[in-house]
GROMACS .gro file of C-alpha atoms in nm:
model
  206
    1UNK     CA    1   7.713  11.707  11.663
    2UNK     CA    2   8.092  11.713  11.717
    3UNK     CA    3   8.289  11.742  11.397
    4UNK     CA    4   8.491  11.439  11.239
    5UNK     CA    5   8.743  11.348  11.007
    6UNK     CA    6   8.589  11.215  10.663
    7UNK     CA    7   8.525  10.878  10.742
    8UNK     CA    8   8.534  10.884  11.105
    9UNK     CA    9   8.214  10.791  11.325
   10UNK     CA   10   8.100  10.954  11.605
   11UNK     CA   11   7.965  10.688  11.877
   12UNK     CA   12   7.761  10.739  12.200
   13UNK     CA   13   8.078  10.605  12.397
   14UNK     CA   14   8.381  10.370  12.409
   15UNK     CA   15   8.399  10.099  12.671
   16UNK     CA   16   8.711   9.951  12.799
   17UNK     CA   17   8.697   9.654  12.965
   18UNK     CA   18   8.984   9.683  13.216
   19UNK     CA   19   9.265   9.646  12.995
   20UNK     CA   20   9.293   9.906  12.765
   21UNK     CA   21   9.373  10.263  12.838
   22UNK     CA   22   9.460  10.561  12.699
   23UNK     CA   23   9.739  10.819  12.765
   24UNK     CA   24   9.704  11.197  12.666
   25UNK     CA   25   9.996  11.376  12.658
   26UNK     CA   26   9.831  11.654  12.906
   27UNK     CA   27  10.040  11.750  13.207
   28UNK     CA   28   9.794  11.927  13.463
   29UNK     CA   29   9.808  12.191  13.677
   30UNK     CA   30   9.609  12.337  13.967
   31UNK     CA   31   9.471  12.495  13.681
   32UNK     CA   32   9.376  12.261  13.461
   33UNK     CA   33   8.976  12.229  13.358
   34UNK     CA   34   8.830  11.889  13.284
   35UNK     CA   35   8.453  11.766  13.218
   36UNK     CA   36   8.386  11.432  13.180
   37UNK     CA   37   8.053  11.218  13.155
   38UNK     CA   38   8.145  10.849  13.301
   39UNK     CA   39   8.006  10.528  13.393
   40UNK     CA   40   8.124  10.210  13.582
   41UNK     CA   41   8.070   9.949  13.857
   42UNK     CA   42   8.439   9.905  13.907
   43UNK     CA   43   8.497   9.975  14.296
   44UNK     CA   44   8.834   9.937  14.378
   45UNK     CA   45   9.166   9.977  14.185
   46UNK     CA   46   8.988  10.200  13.950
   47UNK     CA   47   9.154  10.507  13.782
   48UNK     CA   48   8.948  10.674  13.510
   49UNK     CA   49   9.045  11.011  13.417
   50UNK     CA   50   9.382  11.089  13.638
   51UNK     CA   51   9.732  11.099  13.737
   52UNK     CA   52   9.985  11.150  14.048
   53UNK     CA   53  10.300  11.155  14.159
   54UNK     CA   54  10.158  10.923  14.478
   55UNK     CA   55   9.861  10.916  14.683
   56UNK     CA   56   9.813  11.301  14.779
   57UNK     CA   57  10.069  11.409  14.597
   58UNK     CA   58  10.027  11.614  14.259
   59UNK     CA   59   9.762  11.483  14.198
   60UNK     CA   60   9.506  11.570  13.956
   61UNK     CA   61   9.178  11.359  13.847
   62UNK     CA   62   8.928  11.093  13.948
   63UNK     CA   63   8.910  10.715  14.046
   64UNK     CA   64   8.585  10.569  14.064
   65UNK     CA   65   8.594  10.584  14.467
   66UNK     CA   66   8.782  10.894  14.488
   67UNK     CA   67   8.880  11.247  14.380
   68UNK     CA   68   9.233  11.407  14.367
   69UNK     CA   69   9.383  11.764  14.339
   70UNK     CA   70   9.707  11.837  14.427
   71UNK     CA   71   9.820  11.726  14.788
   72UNK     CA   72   9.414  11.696  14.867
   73UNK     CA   73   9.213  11.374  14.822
   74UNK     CA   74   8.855  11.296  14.898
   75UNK     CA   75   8.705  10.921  14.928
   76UNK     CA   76   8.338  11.047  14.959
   77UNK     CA   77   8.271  10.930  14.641
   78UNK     CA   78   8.105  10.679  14.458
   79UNK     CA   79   8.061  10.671  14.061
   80UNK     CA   80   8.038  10.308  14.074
   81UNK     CA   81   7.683  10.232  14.078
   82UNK     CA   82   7.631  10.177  13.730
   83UNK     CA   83   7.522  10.518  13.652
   84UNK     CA   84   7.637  10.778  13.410
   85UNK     CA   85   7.753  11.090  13.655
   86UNK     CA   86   7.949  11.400  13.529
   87UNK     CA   87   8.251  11.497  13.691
   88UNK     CA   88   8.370  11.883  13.689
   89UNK     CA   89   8.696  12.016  13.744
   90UNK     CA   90   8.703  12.424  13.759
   91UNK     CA   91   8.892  12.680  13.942
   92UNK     CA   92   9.040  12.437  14.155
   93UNK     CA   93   8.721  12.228  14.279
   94UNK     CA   94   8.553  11.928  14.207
   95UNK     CA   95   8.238  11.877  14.183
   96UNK     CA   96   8.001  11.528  14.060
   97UNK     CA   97   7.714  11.617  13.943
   98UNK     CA   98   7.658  11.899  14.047
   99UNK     CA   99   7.794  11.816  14.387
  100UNK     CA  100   8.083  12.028  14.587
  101UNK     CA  101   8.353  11.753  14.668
  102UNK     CA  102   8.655  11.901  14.690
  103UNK     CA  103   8.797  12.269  14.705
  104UNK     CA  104   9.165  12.273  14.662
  105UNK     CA  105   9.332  12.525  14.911
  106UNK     CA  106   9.695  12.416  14.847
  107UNK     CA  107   9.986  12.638  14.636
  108UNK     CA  108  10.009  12.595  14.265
  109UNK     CA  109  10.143  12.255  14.093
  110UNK     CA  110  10.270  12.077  13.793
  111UNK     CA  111  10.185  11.757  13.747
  112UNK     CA  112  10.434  11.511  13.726
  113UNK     CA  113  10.313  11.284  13.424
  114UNK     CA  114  10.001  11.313  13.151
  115UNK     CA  115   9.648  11.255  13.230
  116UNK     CA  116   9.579  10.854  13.163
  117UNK     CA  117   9.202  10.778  13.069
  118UNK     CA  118   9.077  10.422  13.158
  119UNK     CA  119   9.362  10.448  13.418
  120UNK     CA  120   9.593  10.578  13.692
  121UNK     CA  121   9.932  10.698  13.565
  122UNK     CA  122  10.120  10.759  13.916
  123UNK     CA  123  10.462  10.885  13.837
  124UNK     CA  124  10.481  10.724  13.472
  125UNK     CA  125  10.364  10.389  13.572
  126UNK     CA  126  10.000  10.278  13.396
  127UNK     CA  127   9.810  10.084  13.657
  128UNK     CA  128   9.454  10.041  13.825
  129UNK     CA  129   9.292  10.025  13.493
  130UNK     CA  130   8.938  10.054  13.514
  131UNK     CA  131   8.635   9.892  13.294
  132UNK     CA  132   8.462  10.192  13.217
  133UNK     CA  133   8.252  10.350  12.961
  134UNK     CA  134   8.346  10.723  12.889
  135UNK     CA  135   8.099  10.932  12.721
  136UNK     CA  136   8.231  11.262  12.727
  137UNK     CA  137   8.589  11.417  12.814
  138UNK     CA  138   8.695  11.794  12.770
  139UNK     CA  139   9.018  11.866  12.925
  140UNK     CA  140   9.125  12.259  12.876
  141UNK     CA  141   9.041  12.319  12.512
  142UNK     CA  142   9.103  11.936  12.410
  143UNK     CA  143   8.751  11.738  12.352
  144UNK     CA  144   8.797  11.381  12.323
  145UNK     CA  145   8.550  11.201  12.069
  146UNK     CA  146   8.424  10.850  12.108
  147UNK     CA  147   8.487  10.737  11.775
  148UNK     CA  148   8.538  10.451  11.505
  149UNK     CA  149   8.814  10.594  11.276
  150UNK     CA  150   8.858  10.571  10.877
  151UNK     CA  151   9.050  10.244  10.958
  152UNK     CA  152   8.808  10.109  11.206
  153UNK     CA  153   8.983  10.148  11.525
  154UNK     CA  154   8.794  10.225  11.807
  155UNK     CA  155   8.920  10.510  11.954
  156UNK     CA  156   8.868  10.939  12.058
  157UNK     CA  157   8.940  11.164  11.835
  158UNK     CA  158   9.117  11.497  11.973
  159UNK     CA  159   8.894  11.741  11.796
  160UNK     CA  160   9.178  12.060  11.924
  161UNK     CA  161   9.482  11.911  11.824
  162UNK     CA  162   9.326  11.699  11.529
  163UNK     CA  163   9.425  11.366  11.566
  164UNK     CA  164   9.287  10.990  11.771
  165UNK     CA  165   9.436  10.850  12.075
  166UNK     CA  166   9.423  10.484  12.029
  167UNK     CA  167   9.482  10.201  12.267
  168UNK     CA  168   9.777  10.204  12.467
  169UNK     CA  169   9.687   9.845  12.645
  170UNK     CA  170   9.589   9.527  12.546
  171UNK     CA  171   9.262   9.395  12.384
  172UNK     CA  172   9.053   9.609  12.194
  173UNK     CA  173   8.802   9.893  12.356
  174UNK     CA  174   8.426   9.828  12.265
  175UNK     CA  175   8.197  10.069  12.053
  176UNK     CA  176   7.885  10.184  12.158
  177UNK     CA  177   7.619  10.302  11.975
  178UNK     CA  178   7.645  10.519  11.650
  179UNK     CA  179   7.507  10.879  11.652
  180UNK     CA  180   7.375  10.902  11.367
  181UNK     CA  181   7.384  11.203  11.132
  182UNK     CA  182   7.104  11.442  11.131
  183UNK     CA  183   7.098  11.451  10.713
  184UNK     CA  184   7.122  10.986  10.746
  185UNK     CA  185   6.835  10.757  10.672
  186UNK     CA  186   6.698  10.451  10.765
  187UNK     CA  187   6.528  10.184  10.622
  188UNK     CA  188   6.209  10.078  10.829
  189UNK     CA  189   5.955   9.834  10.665
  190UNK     CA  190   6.082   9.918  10.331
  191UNK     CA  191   6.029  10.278  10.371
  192UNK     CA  192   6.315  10.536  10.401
  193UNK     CA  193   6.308  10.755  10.701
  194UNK     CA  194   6.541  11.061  10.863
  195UNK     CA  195   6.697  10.939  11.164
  196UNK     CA  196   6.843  11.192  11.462
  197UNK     CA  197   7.023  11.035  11.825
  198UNK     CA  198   7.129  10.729  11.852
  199UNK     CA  199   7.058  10.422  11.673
  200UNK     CA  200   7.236  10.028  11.747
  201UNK     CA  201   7.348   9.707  11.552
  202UNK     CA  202   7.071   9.452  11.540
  203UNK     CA  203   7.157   9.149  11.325
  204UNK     CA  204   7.500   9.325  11.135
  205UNK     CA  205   7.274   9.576  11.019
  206UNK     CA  206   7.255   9.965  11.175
   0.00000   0.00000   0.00000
């Protein structure tokens, strides 16, 4: 159970729907580590987790139809099927789901601009955003939380540098399901019970 602010909520994931985005402030290297759980059925135009200079150049991250590091690119992907695949980042390959993609023989790079999420940031300039969910994200010691906060924004909460990352688009993300405390109860046919995983909103009630 990842650990929140008081007040915060910890939720399943947080959806965009192809406006909204995010924008770290996480300038990669050839270096740089990132795991990320992901889902969408977005095919084209679709950065998730990545930025670039320009196409093959310092690059660094994924679109939902194709991987980047550096000067190196693959298109032999596909996490647009609807599914939830993982996407790994270490020692300078990429792999999806357990998959060998890429393996990045080029010199060492900076990147040029931070790491969008929900979107491509190529040289500065947000674009190809993506509707996405995003379960999990750990870039380098950074883990982003998919969270409500203590004002109700839906947003990730950066659990190493303690503080959220809210919208940078337009619209609003959408929450998914609560994960609900192991030490919470429920109220099922007028008799409290302990709950564990993940519970959802039926009628305004949790």
């Amino acid at each position: 159970m990842a650990i929140l602010p008081s007040g915060y909520t910890q939720l399943e994931y947080i959806e965009s729907t192809g406006t909204q985005y995010i924008l770290t402030n996480i300038i990669p290297t050839n270096l740089t580590r990132l795991e990320a759980k992901v889902s969408t059925t977005q095919s084209s135009s679709c950065g998730m987790v990545v930025c670039d200079e320009t196409w093959q150049s310092k690059g660094y991250g994924f679109w939902g139809n194709a991987v980047a590091l550096g000067n190196q690119t693959s298109q032999d992907v596909n996490l647009y099927d609807g599914n939830i695949h993982t996407v790994l980042i270490d020692s300078q390959k990429i792999y999806i789901d357990g998959n060998l993609i890429l393996t990045y023989s080029g010199s060492s790079f900076s990147g040029v601009c931070p790491i969008s999420i929900f979107a491509l940031n190529r040289n500065g300039s947000i674009r190809e955003k993506t509707s996405m969910k995003l379960f999990e994200l750990n870039i380098d010691e950074n883990t982003f939380i998919p969270c409500i906060s203590n004002n109700e924004e839906i947003c990730l909460y950066n659990s190493f540098t303690k503080t959220k990352l809210l919208n940078n688009g337009t619209g609003s993300f959408i929450a998914g399901p609560k994960v609900v405390q192991p030490n919470m109860y429920v109220k099922i046919n007028n008799v409290w019970q302990p709950v564990t995983g993940i519970y959802t909103k039926t009628n305004n009630s949790w």
